[in-house]
Amino acid sequence: MITSVKEILENAKEGGYAVGAFNTVNMEVTQAIVEAAEELRAPVIIQASEKTLEYAGGRNIFHMIKNIAEFYAPEIPIGIHLDHGHSFEIVQRVISNGFTSVMYDGSRKKFEDNLEVTKKVVEFCRDKGVDVQAELGNVPYLSEQKMGEVNWDKYMTDPEQAKYFVEETGIDALAVAIGNAHDFFKERAVPDWERLSKIRELIDIPIIIHGASDWGEDKAPEAVKRGASCFNVDTNTRLAFVNTLSTIFRGDEDPGFDVRDILGKARQAVQESVKEKIRLFGGEGQV
Ligand code: G3H
Ligand code: 13P
Ligand code: ZN
């Protein structure tokens, strides 16, 4: 059942659990996410990045997600979302493709510029019933840096600034930086929990944690306790898919050439990886 992302996130916030927002790139990954959600009776968000829109086509990927969700999980709330839209123009484009939830990511811009474009995006989306997520502070892609010591302070979300940003822009959800990072690379050993609690105290909208692929039992439940309502996962899914293919092709057995057998195994591995994340975040049985 296609459901608004805002409703899914507000329900998680009220219910004291978190949902997974899983990136998809193709039919197999989408089916795996939907089947995992159906099996565990868990609301989920399925999202596509700009690169995926280019790869698969915006209208195509939107309708593929919608069809698969409606067909395989008619009773499960599933939201469809643009992940990390980096310009006002991409937001306009995906809305014309059917998307009703977008992230405008101005987190690498100066605060004033992020604020200005986010405001413009919200104004554009408001009367169209489109939900908007923004990011303040910056959840880095540490693979882009050559590892070494990371100065986490420069990435962190400032709680007071977050309060001002949310009030000024009227966004529906906020992605925060508390020591989380994209990809499977160096994260801050212990997230800045006090910072998360402070942000939760000062703003009233759902809080999103990006870069949750490598967040396990030691971090995710604590973040939920402190008020996070959603975790973004992409790397973990990709690795489940690609590692399965790699095992098939590097094994002693001839894999043959039935694409369905081969991709079917990758799909199954993704489904298991998504189920593990849903359980970790507390989404199981919330439908
Ligand atoms: O957080 C970003 C996602 O992992 C998207 O990555 O731009 O390679 O699709 P991508
Ligand atoms: P990971 O790279 O940890 O999977 O993060 C994904 C993400 O934040 C998508 O927006
Ligand atoms: Zn992200």
PDB file of C-alpha atoms and ligand atoms in Angstrom:
ATOM      1  CA  MET A   1       0.000   0.000   0.000  1.00  0.00           C
ATOM      2  CA  ILE A   2       1.711   3.158  -1.149  1.00  0.00           C
ATOM      3  CA  THR A   3       1.655   5.509   1.833  1.00  0.00           C
ATOM      4  CA  SER A   4       3.025   9.007   2.350  1.00  0.00           C
ATOM      5  CA  VAL A   5       6.552   9.065   3.743  1.00  0.00           C
ATOM      6  CA  LYS A   6       5.453  11.725   6.217  1.00  0.00           C
ATOM      7  CA  GLU A   7       2.776   9.402   7.633  1.00  0.00           C
ATOM      8  CA  ILE A   8       5.224   6.484   7.884  1.00  0.00           C
ATOM      9  CA  LEU A   9       7.770   8.639   9.713  1.00  0.00           C
ATOM     10  CA  GLU A  10       5.242  10.306  12.025  1.00  0.00           C
ATOM     11  CA  ASN A  11       3.855   6.883  13.000  1.00  0.00           C
ATOM     12  CA  ALA A  12       7.375   5.654  13.772  1.00  0.00           C
ATOM     13  CA  LYS A  13       8.083   8.776  15.845  1.00  0.00           C
ATOM     14  CA  GLU A  14       4.839   8.363  17.816  1.00  0.00           C
ATOM     15  CA  GLY A  15       5.359   4.603  18.180  1.00  0.00           C
ATOM     16  CA  GLY A  16       8.954   4.869  19.397  1.00  0.00           C
ATOM     17  CA  TYR A  17      10.445   2.659  16.682  1.00  0.00           C
ATOM     18  CA  ALA A  18      12.373   3.350  13.460  1.00  0.00           C
ATOM     19  CA  VAL A  19      11.803   2.350   9.866  1.00  0.00           C
ATOM     20  CA  GLY A  20      14.420   1.512   7.256  1.00  0.00           C
ATOM     21  CA  ALA A  21      14.752   3.665   4.143  1.00  0.00           C
ATOM     22  CA  PHE A  22      16.359   1.303   1.642  1.00  0.00           C
ATOM     23  CA  ASN A  23      17.897   2.366  -1.663  1.00  0.00           C
ATOM     24  CA  THR A  24      16.923   0.419  -4.729  1.00  0.00           C
ATOM     25  CA  VAL A  25      18.602   0.248  -8.144  1.00  0.00           C
ATOM     26  CA  ASN A  26      16.590  -2.366 -10.042  1.00  0.00           C
ATOM     27  CA  MET A  27      13.719  -4.841 -10.021  1.00  0.00           C
ATOM     28  CA  GLU A  28      15.462  -7.513  -7.930  1.00  0.00           C
ATOM     29  CA  VAL A  29      16.449  -5.166  -5.113  1.00  0.00           C
ATOM     30  CA  THR A  30      12.969  -3.621  -5.078  1.00  0.00           C
ATOM     31  CA  GLN A  31      11.285  -7.032  -4.881  1.00  0.00           C
ATOM     32  CA  ALA A  32      13.651  -8.041  -2.087  1.00  0.00           C
ATOM     33  CA  ILE A  33      12.823  -4.958  -0.001  1.00  0.00           C
ATOM     34  CA  VAL A  34       9.087  -5.314  -0.556  1.00  0.00           C
ATOM     35  CA  GLU A  35       9.112  -9.057   0.235  1.00  0.00           C
ATOM     36  CA  ALA A  36      11.142  -8.444   3.403  1.00  0.00           C
ATOM     37  CA  ALA A  37       8.664  -5.782   4.535  1.00  0.00           C
ATOM     38  CA  GLU A  38       5.728  -8.069   3.769  1.00  0.00           C
ATOM     39  CA  GLU A  39       7.291 -11.025   5.591  1.00  0.00           C
ATOM     40  CA  LEU A  40       8.031  -8.989   8.728  1.00  0.00           C
ATOM     41  CA  ARG A  41       4.891  -6.831   8.573  1.00  0.00           C
ATOM     42  CA  ALA A  42       7.048  -3.706   8.633  1.00  0.00           C
ATOM     43  CA  PRO A  43       6.494  -0.286   7.075  1.00  0.00           C
ATOM     44  CA  VAL A  44       9.418   0.727   4.854  1.00  0.00           C
ATOM     45  CA  ILE A  45      10.618   3.507   2.607  1.00  0.00           C
ATOM     46  CA  ILE A  46      12.101   2.658  -0.789  1.00  0.00           C
ATOM     47  CA  GLN A  47      14.286   5.342  -2.270  1.00  0.00           C
ATOM     48  CA  ALA A  48      16.263   6.118  -5.414  1.00  0.00           C
ATOM     49  CA  SER A  49      19.254   8.416  -5.769  1.00  0.00           C
ATOM     50  CA  GLU A  50      19.956  10.762  -8.671  1.00  0.00           C
ATOM     51  CA  LYS A  51      22.417   8.244 -10.071  1.00  0.00           C
ATOM     52  CA  THR A  52      19.759   5.535 -10.011  1.00  0.00           C
ATOM     53  CA  LEU A  53      17.282   7.836 -11.740  1.00  0.00           C
ATOM     54  CA  GLU A  54      19.826   8.305 -14.486  1.00  0.00           C
ATOM     55  CA  TYR A  55      20.510   4.570 -14.652  1.00  0.00           C
ATOM     56  CA  ALA A  56      16.931   3.327 -14.597  1.00  0.00           C
ATOM     57  CA  GLY A  57      14.885   6.359 -15.667  1.00  0.00           C
ATOM     58  CA  GLY A  58      12.880   8.396 -13.143  1.00  0.00           C
ATOM     59  CA  ARG A  59       9.397   7.531 -14.358  1.00  0.00           C
ATOM     60  CA  ASN A  60      10.356   3.901 -14.846  1.00  0.00           C
ATOM     61  CA  ILE A  61      11.821   3.411 -11.378  1.00  0.00           C
ATOM     62  CA  PHE A  62       8.907   5.234  -9.705  1.00  0.00           C
ATOM     63  CA  HIS A  63       6.283   3.072 -11.406  1.00  0.00           C
ATOM     64  CA  MET A  64       8.340  -0.094 -10.924  1.00  0.00           C
ATOM     65  CA  ILE A  65       8.496   0.484  -7.157  1.00  0.00           C
ATOM     66  CA  LYS A  66       4.787   1.357  -7.066  1.00  0.00           C
ATOM     67  CA  ASN A  67       3.761  -1.735  -9.056  1.00  0.00           C
ATOM     68  CA  ILE A  68       5.901  -4.110  -7.038  1.00  0.00           C
ATOM     69  CA  ALA A  69       4.725  -2.643  -3.719  1.00  0.00           C
ATOM     70  CA  GLU A  70       1.066  -2.765  -4.695  1.00  0.00           C
ATOM     71  CA  PHE A  71       1.317  -6.272  -6.084  1.00  0.00           C
ATOM     72  CA  TYR A  72       3.453  -8.020  -3.443  1.00  0.00           C
ATOM     73  CA  ALA A  73       2.524  -6.082  -0.291  1.00  0.00           C
ATOM     74  CA  PRO A  74      -0.898  -4.475  -0.632  1.00  0.00           C
ATOM     75  CA  GLU A  75      -1.338  -4.230   3.151  1.00  0.00           C
ATOM     76  CA  ILE A  76       2.103  -2.892   4.048  1.00  0.00           C
ATOM     77  CA  PRO A  77       2.736   0.889   4.158  1.00  0.00           C
ATOM     78  CA  ILE A  78       5.493   1.615   1.650  1.00  0.00           C
ATOM     79  CA  GLY A  79       6.761   5.125   0.886  1.00  0.00           C
ATOM     80  CA  ILE A  80       8.624   6.110  -2.296  1.00  0.00           C
ATOM     81  CA  HIS A  81      11.300   8.758  -1.902  1.00  0.00           C
ATOM     82  CA  LEU A  82      14.037  10.668  -3.762  1.00  0.00           C
ATOM     83  CA  ASP A  83      17.297  10.230  -1.841  1.00  0.00           C
ATOM     84  CA  HIS A  84      19.895  13.051  -1.892  1.00  0.00           C
ATOM     85  CA  GLY A  85      18.469  15.365  -4.536  1.00  0.00           C
ATOM     86  CA  HIS A  86      21.171  17.989  -4.970  1.00  0.00           C
ATOM     87  CA  SER A  87      19.246  20.708  -6.821  1.00  0.00           C
ATOM     88  CA  PHE A  88      15.860  22.390  -7.042  1.00  0.00           C
ATOM     89  CA  GLU A  89      15.640  21.204 -10.659  1.00  0.00           C
ATOM     90  CA  ILE A  90      15.972  17.506  -9.781  1.00  0.00           C
ATOM     91  CA  VAL A  91      13.184  17.919  -7.209  1.00  0.00           C
ATOM     92  CA  GLN A  92      10.938  19.445  -9.888  1.00  0.00           C
ATOM     93  CA  ARG A  93      11.795  16.636 -12.292  1.00  0.00           C
ATOM     94  CA  VAL A  94      11.063  13.735  -9.956  1.00  0.00           C
ATOM     95  CA  ILE A  95       7.760  15.248  -8.885  1.00  0.00           C
ATOM     96  CA  SER A  96       6.755  15.263 -12.537  1.00  0.00           C
ATOM     97  CA  ASN A  97       7.741  11.569 -12.576  1.00  0.00           C
ATOM     98  CA  GLY A  98       5.294  10.816  -9.727  1.00  0.00           C
ATOM     99  CA  PHE A  99       7.423  11.066  -6.562  1.00  0.00           C
ATOM    100  CA  THR A 100       5.600  12.520  -3.542  1.00  0.00           C
ATOM    101  CA  SER A 101       8.565  12.630  -1.172  1.00  0.00           C
ATOM    102  CA  VAL A 102      11.985  14.176  -1.770  1.00  0.00           C
ATOM    103  CA  MET A 103      15.216  14.878   0.004  1.00  0.00           C
ATOM    104  CA  TYR A 104      16.823  18.157  -0.926  1.00  0.00           C
ATOM    105  CA  ASP A 105      20.449  17.814   0.170  1.00  0.00           C
ATOM    106  CA  GLY A 106      22.189  21.157   0.509  1.00  0.00           C
ATOM    107  CA  SER A 107      24.397  19.888   3.310  1.00  0.00           C
ATOM    108  CA  ARG A 108      27.633  20.626   1.487  1.00  0.00           C
ATOM    109  CA  LYS A 109      26.611  24.212   0.878  1.00  0.00           C
ATOM    110  CA  LYS A 110      27.087  27.155   3.225  1.00  0.00           C
ATOM    111  CA  PHE A 111      24.326  27.283   5.869  1.00  0.00           C
ATOM    112  CA  GLU A 112      22.637  30.334   4.282  1.00  0.00           C
ATOM    113  CA  ASP A 113      22.562  28.712   0.839  1.00  0.00           C
ATOM    114  CA  ASN A 114      21.239  25.419   2.192  1.00  0.00           C
ATOM    115  CA  LEU A 115      18.524  27.379   4.029  1.00  0.00           C
ATOM    116  CA  GLU A 116      17.564  29.406   0.972  1.00  0.00           C
ATOM    117  CA  VAL A 117      17.235  26.497  -1.465  1.00  0.00           C
ATOM    118  CA  THR A 118      15.521  24.256   1.116  1.00  0.00           C
ATOM    119  CA  LYS A 119      12.923  27.022   1.664  1.00  0.00           C
ATOM    120  CA  LYS A 120      12.364  27.270  -2.082  1.00  0.00           C
ATOM    121  CA  VAL A 121      11.952  23.479  -2.323  1.00  0.00           C
ATOM    122  CA  VAL A 122       9.410  23.428   0.531  1.00  0.00           C
ATOM    123  CA  GLU A 123       7.428  26.277  -1.042  1.00  0.00           C
ATOM    124  CA  PHE A 124       7.336  24.403  -4.343  1.00  0.00           C
ATOM    125  CA  CYS A 125       6.337  21.104  -2.711  1.00  0.00           C
ATOM    126  CA  ARG A 126       3.805  22.320  -0.159  1.00  0.00           C
ATOM    127  CA  ASP A 127       0.707  22.778  -2.330  1.00  0.00           C
ATOM    128  CA  LYS A 128       1.541  19.594  -4.270  1.00  0.00           C
ATOM    129  CA  GLY A 129       1.392  17.483  -1.111  1.00  0.00           C
ATOM    130  CA  VAL A 130       5.048  16.456  -1.483  1.00  0.00           C
ATOM    131  CA  ASP A 131       7.054  15.744   1.698  1.00  0.00           C
ATOM    132  CA  VAL A 132      10.522  17.248   2.094  1.00  0.00           C
ATOM    133  CA  GLN A 133      13.550  15.973   3.979  1.00  0.00           C
ATOM    134  CA  ALA A 134      16.674  18.133   4.315  1.00  0.00           C
ATOM    135  CA  GLU A 135      20.105  17.666   5.851  1.00  0.00           C
ATOM    136  CA  LEU A 136      21.948  19.929   8.237  1.00  0.00           C
ATOM    137  CA  GLY A 137      25.512  19.355   9.236  1.00  0.00           C
ATOM    138  CA  ASN A 138      26.931  16.834   6.785  1.00  0.00           C
ATOM    139  CA  VAL A 139      26.926  13.035   6.755  1.00  0.00           C
ATOM    140  CA  PRO A 140      30.237  12.552   4.949  1.00  0.00           C
ATOM    141  CA  TYR A 141      31.270  10.059   2.318  1.00  0.00           C
ATOM    142  CA  LEU A 142      34.509   9.122   4.015  1.00  0.00           C
ATOM    143  CA  SER A 143      35.544   6.859   1.189  1.00  0.00           C
ATOM    144  CA  GLU A 144      36.164  10.084  -0.699  1.00  0.00           C
ATOM    145  CA  GLN A 145      38.808  11.022   1.802  1.00  0.00           C
ATOM    146  CA  LYS A 146      41.965   9.092   2.231  1.00  0.00           C
ATOM    147  CA  MET A 147      40.945   7.818   5.663  1.00  0.00           C
ATOM    148  CA  GLY A 148      43.301   8.877   8.442  1.00  0.00           C
ATOM    149  CA  GLU A 149      42.043  11.011  11.328  1.00  0.00           C
ATOM    150  CA  VAL A 150      38.639  12.555  10.768  1.00  0.00           C
ATOM    151  CA  ASN A 151      37.739  15.907  12.268  1.00  0.00           C
ATOM    152  CA  TRP A 152      34.184  15.026  13.202  1.00  0.00           C
ATOM    153  CA  ASP A 153      33.415  18.477  14.614  1.00  0.00           C
ATOM    154  CA  LYS A 154      33.238  19.993  11.165  1.00  0.00           C
ATOM    155  CA  TYR A 155      30.450  17.595  10.129  1.00  0.00           C
ATOM    156  CA  MET A 156      28.186  17.706  13.185  1.00  0.00           C
ATOM    157  CA  THR A 157      24.651  19.129  13.224  1.00  0.00           C
ATOM    158  CA  ASP A 158      24.364  22.104  15.555  1.00  0.00           C
ATOM    159  CA  PRO A 159      21.148  21.595  17.606  1.00  0.00           C
ATOM    160  CA  GLU A 160      20.266  25.299  17.933  1.00  0.00           C
ATOM    161  CA  GLN A 161      20.880  25.828  14.227  1.00  0.00           C
ATOM    162  CA  ALA A 162      18.694  22.781  13.520  1.00  0.00           C
ATOM    163  CA  LYS A 163      15.834  24.331  15.489  1.00  0.00           C
ATOM    164  CA  TYR A 164      16.141  27.576  13.501  1.00  0.00           C
ATOM    165  CA  PHE A 165      16.472  25.676  10.192  1.00  0.00           C
ATOM    166  CA  VAL A 166      13.355  23.577  10.827  1.00  0.00           C
ATOM    167  CA  GLU A 167      11.276  26.594  11.877  1.00  0.00           C
ATOM    168  CA  GLU A 168      12.417  28.723   8.947  1.00  0.00           C
ATOM    169  CA  THR A 169      12.012  26.095   6.227  1.00  0.00           C
ATOM    170  CA  GLY A 170       8.967  24.075   7.350  1.00  0.00           C
ATOM    171  CA  ILE A 171      10.570  20.751   6.305  1.00  0.00           C
ATOM    172  CA  ASP A 172       8.927  17.444   7.269  1.00  0.00           C
ATOM    173  CA  ALA A 173      12.036  15.476   8.365  1.00  0.00           C
ATOM    174  CA  LEU A 174      15.674  16.244   9.119  1.00  0.00           C
ATOM    175  CA  ALA A 175      18.791  14.184   8.385  1.00  0.00           C
ATOM    176  CA  VAL A 176      21.369  14.780  11.101  1.00  0.00           C
ATOM    177  CA  ALA A 177      25.098  14.265  11.492  1.00  0.00           C
ATOM    178  CA  ILE A 178      26.157  12.874  14.866  1.00  0.00           C
ATOM    179  CA  GLY A 179      29.222  10.891  13.810  1.00  0.00           C
ATOM    180  CA  ASN A 180      27.508   8.785  11.139  1.00  0.00           C
ATOM    181  CA  ALA A 181      29.040   8.405   7.674  1.00  0.00           C
ATOM    182  CA  HIS A 182      28.060   6.905   4.341  1.00  0.00           C
ATOM    183  CA  ASP A 183      29.637   3.650   3.100  1.00  0.00           C
ATOM    184  CA  PHE A 184      31.417   1.000   5.139  1.00  0.00           C
ATOM    185  CA  PHE A 185      34.256   3.164   6.298  1.00  0.00           C
ATOM    186  CA  LYS A 186      35.325   4.870   9.424  1.00  0.00           C
ATOM    187  CA  GLU A 187      32.471   6.094  11.611  1.00  0.00           C
ATOM    188  CA  ARG A 188      32.974   7.956  14.850  1.00  0.00           C
ATOM    189  CA  ALA A 189      33.513   5.113  17.346  1.00  0.00           C
ATOM    190  CA  VAL A 190      30.724   6.415  19.560  1.00  0.00           C
ATOM    191  CA  PRO A 191      28.094   8.677  18.028  1.00  0.00           C
ATOM    192  CA  ASP A 192      27.532  11.988  19.795  1.00  0.00           C
ATOM    193  CA  TRP A 193      24.477  10.780  21.734  1.00  0.00           C
ATOM    194  CA  GLU A 194      24.050  13.993  23.711  1.00  0.00           C
ATOM    195  CA  ARG A 195      23.853  15.902  20.459  1.00  0.00           C
ATOM    196  CA  LEU A 196      21.117  13.597  19.163  1.00  0.00           C
ATOM    197  CA  SER A 197      19.118  13.998  22.381  1.00  0.00           C
ATOM    198  CA  LYS A 198      19.496  17.765  22.239  1.00  0.00           C
ATOM    199  CA  ILE A 199      18.286  17.889  18.628  1.00  0.00           C
ATOM    200  CA  ARG A 200      15.316  15.675  19.573  1.00  0.00           C
ATOM    201  CA  GLU A 201      14.482  18.068  22.409  1.00  0.00           C
ATOM    202  CA  LEU A 202      14.587  21.148  20.181  1.00  0.00           C
ATOM    203  CA  ILE A 203      12.805  19.996  17.013  1.00  0.00           C
ATOM    204  CA  ASP A 204       9.487  18.280  16.601  1.00  0.00           C
ATOM    205  CA  ILE A 205       9.811  16.516  13.233  1.00  0.00           C
ATOM    206  CA  PRO A 206      11.174  12.993  12.524  1.00  0.00           C
ATOM    207  CA  ILE A 207      14.953  12.591  12.625  1.00  0.00           C
ATOM    208  CA  ILE A 208      16.753  10.516   9.982  1.00  0.00           C
ATOM    209  CA  ILE A 209      20.129   8.794  10.350  1.00  0.00           C
ATOM    210  CA  HIS A 210      21.927   8.347   7.018  1.00  0.00           C
ATOM    211  CA  GLY A 211      24.834   5.958   6.610  1.00  0.00           C
ATOM    212  CA  ALA A 212      23.263   3.220   8.732  1.00  0.00           C
ATOM    213  CA  SER A 213      24.661   0.259   6.772  1.00  0.00           C
ATOM    214  CA  ASP A 214      27.270  -0.412   9.421  1.00  0.00           C
ATOM    215  CA  TRP A 215      25.120   0.484  12.414  1.00  0.00           C
ATOM    216  CA  GLY A 216      24.462  -2.622  14.464  1.00  0.00           C
ATOM    217  CA  GLU A 217      23.151  -3.550  17.916  1.00  0.00           C
ATOM    218  CA  ASP A 218      25.671  -1.232  19.540  1.00  0.00           C
ATOM    219  CA  LYS A 219      24.280   1.917  17.909  1.00  0.00           C
ATOM    220  CA  ALA A 220      20.868   1.607  16.260  1.00  0.00           C
ATOM    221  CA  PRO A 221      18.724   0.795  19.352  1.00  0.00           C
ATOM    222  CA  GLU A 222      20.350   3.645  21.312  1.00  0.00           C
ATOM    223  CA  ALA A 223      19.601   6.071  18.469  1.00  0.00           C
ATOM    224  CA  VAL A 224      15.963   4.932  18.440  1.00  0.00           C
ATOM    225  CA  LYS A 225      15.767   5.411  22.200  1.00  0.00           C
ATOM    226  CA  ARG A 226      17.049   8.935  21.722  1.00  0.00           C
ATOM    227  CA  GLY A 227      14.468   9.731  19.082  1.00  0.00           C
ATOM    228  CA  ALA A 228      15.643   8.632  15.609  1.00  0.00           C
ATOM    229  CA  SER A 229      12.719   7.498  13.425  1.00  0.00           C
ATOM    230  CA  CYS A 230      14.461   6.285  10.275  1.00  0.00           C
ATOM    231  CA  PHE A 231      17.784   4.808   9.116  1.00  0.00           C
ATOM    232  CA  ASN A 232      19.070   4.982   5.531  1.00  0.00           C
ATOM    233  CA  VAL A 233      20.687   1.838   4.133  1.00  0.00           C
ATOM    234  CA  ASP A 234      22.297   1.377   0.737  1.00  0.00           C
ATOM    235  CA  THR A 235      25.840  -0.032   0.979  1.00  0.00           C
ATOM    236  CA  ASN A 236      24.716  -3.088   2.950  1.00  0.00           C
ATOM    237  CA  THR A 237      22.174  -3.948   0.260  1.00  0.00           C
ATOM    238  CA  ARG A 238      24.610  -3.488  -2.597  1.00  0.00           C
ATOM    239  CA  LEU A 239      27.162  -5.689  -0.893  1.00  0.00           C
ATOM    240  CA  ALA A 240      24.627  -8.453  -0.281  1.00  0.00           C
ATOM    241  CA  PHE A 241      23.806  -8.388  -4.000  1.00  0.00           C
ATOM    242  CA  VAL A 242      27.340  -8.113  -5.362  1.00  0.00           C
ATOM    243  CA  ASN A 243      28.973 -10.515  -2.892  1.00  0.00           C
ATOM    244  CA  THR A 244      26.448 -13.166  -3.869  1.00  0.00           C
ATOM    245  CA  LEU A 245      27.273 -12.723  -7.546  1.00  0.00           C
ATOM    246  CA  SER A 246      30.961 -12.773  -6.772  1.00  0.00           C
ATOM    247  CA  THR A 247      30.609 -16.045  -4.847  1.00  0.00           C
ATOM    248  CA  ILE A 248      28.670 -17.582  -7.719  1.00  0.00           C
ATOM    249  CA  PHE A 249      31.202 -16.608 -10.362  1.00  0.00           C
ATOM    250  CA  ARG A 250      34.314 -17.366  -8.335  1.00  0.00           C
ATOM    251  CA  GLY A 251      33.043 -20.767  -7.159  1.00  0.00           C
ATOM    252  CA  ASP A 252      34.082 -24.162  -8.521  1.00  0.00           C
ATOM    253  CA  GLU A 253      30.656 -24.849  -9.987  1.00  0.00           C
ATOM    254  CA  ASP A 254      29.793 -23.609 -13.457  1.00  0.00           C
ATOM    255  CA  PRO A 255      27.111 -20.942 -12.806  1.00  0.00           C
ATOM    256  CA  GLY A 256      25.505 -21.546 -16.186  1.00  0.00           C
ATOM    257  CA  PHE A 257      23.827 -18.699 -17.995  1.00  0.00           C
ATOM    258  CA  ASP A 258      20.307 -18.572 -16.655  1.00  0.00           C
ATOM    259  CA  VAL A 259      20.193 -14.958 -15.526  1.00  0.00           C
ATOM    260  CA  ARG A 260      17.114 -15.699 -13.418  1.00  0.00           C
ATOM    261  CA  ASP A 261      18.898 -18.353 -11.353  1.00  0.00           C
ATOM    262  CA  ILE A 262      21.872 -16.098 -10.802  1.00  0.00           C
ATOM    263  CA  LEU A 263      20.018 -12.856 -10.014  1.00  0.00           C
ATOM    264  CA  GLY A 264      17.435 -14.814  -8.030  1.00  0.00           C
ATOM    265  CA  LYS A 265      20.158 -15.821  -5.557  1.00  0.00           C
ATOM    266  CA  ALA A 266      21.332 -12.218  -5.251  1.00  0.00           C
ATOM    267  CA  ARG A 267      17.740 -11.118  -4.661  1.00  0.00           C
ATOM    268  CA  GLN A 268      17.345 -13.690  -1.885  1.00  0.00           C
ATOM    269  CA  ALA A 269      20.522 -12.448  -0.187  1.00  0.00           C
ATOM    270  CA  VAL A 270      19.283  -8.853  -0.325  1.00  0.00           C
ATOM    271  CA  GLN A 271      15.958  -9.892   1.187  1.00  0.00           C
ATOM    272  CA  GLU A 272      17.749 -11.481   4.159  1.00  0.00           C
ATOM    273  CA  SER A 273      19.985  -8.412   4.624  1.00  0.00           C
ATOM    274  CA  VAL A 274      16.948  -6.102   4.609  1.00  0.00           C
ATOM    275  CA  LYS A 275      15.117  -8.285   7.141  1.00  0.00           C
ATOM    276  CA  GLU A 276      18.088  -8.112   9.467  1.00  0.00           C
ATOM    277  CA  LYS A 277      18.061  -4.300   9.307  1.00  0.00           C
ATOM    278  CA  ILE A 278      14.296  -4.036   9.784  1.00  0.00           C
ATOM    279  CA  ARG A 279      14.549  -6.163  12.949  1.00  0.00           C
ATOM    280  CA  LEU A 280      17.453  -4.094  14.231  1.00  0.00           C
ATOM    281  CA  PHE A 281      15.554  -0.827  13.765  1.00  0.00           C
ATOM    282  CA  GLY A 282      12.410  -2.127  15.479  1.00  0.00           C
ATOM    283  CA  GLY A 283      10.149  -2.070  12.417  1.00  0.00           C
ATOM    284  CA  GLU A 284       9.080  -5.728  12.610  1.00  0.00           C
ATOM    285  CA  GLY A 285       5.381  -6.238  13.361  1.00  0.00           C
ATOM    286  CA  GLN A 286       4.538  -2.525  13.292  1.00  0.00           C
ATOM    287  CA  VAL A 287       1.800  -2.990  10.674  1.00  0.00           C
TER     288      VAL A 287
HETATM  289  O1  G3H B   1      23.675   8.130   0.323  1.00  0.00           O
HETATM  290  C1  G3H B   1      23.755   7.938  -0.886  1.00  0.00           C
HETATM  291  C2  G3H B   1      23.402   6.675  -1.502  1.00  0.00           C
HETATM  292  O2  G3H B   1      24.205   5.637  -1.028  1.00  0.00           O
HETATM  293  C3  G3H B   1      23.331   6.804  -2.994  1.00  0.00           C
HETATM  294  O3  G3H B   1      24.485   6.471  -3.669  1.00  0.00           O
HETATM  295  O4  G3H B   1      24.535   8.085  -5.599  1.00  0.00           O
HETATM  296  O5  G3H B   1      25.796   5.927  -5.695  1.00  0.00           O
HETATM  297  O6  G3H B   1      23.315   5.927  -5.824  1.00  0.00           O
HETATM  298  P1  G3H B   1      24.544   6.611  -5.303  1.00  0.00           P
HETATM  299  P1  13P B   2      25.099   3.670   3.656  1.00  0.00           P
HETATM  300  O1  13P B   2      26.184   4.043   2.706  1.00  0.00           O
HETATM  301  O2  13P B   2      25.623   3.503   5.047  1.00  0.00           O
HETATM  302  O3  13P B   2      24.305   2.523   3.203  1.00  0.00           O
HETATM  303  O4  13P B   2      24.103   4.939   3.719  1.00  0.00           O
HETATM  304  C1  13P B   2      23.076   5.054   2.767  1.00  0.00           C
HETATM  305  C2  13P B   2      22.407   6.387   2.797  1.00  0.00           C
HETATM  306  O5  13P B   2      22.587   7.190   3.676  1.00  0.00           O
HETATM  307  C3  13P B   2      21.491   6.673   1.697  1.00  0.00           C
HETATM  308  O6  13P B   2      20.970   7.966   1.770  1.00  0.00           O
HETATM  309 ZN    ZN B   3      22.500   9.307   2.635  1.00  0.00          ZN
END
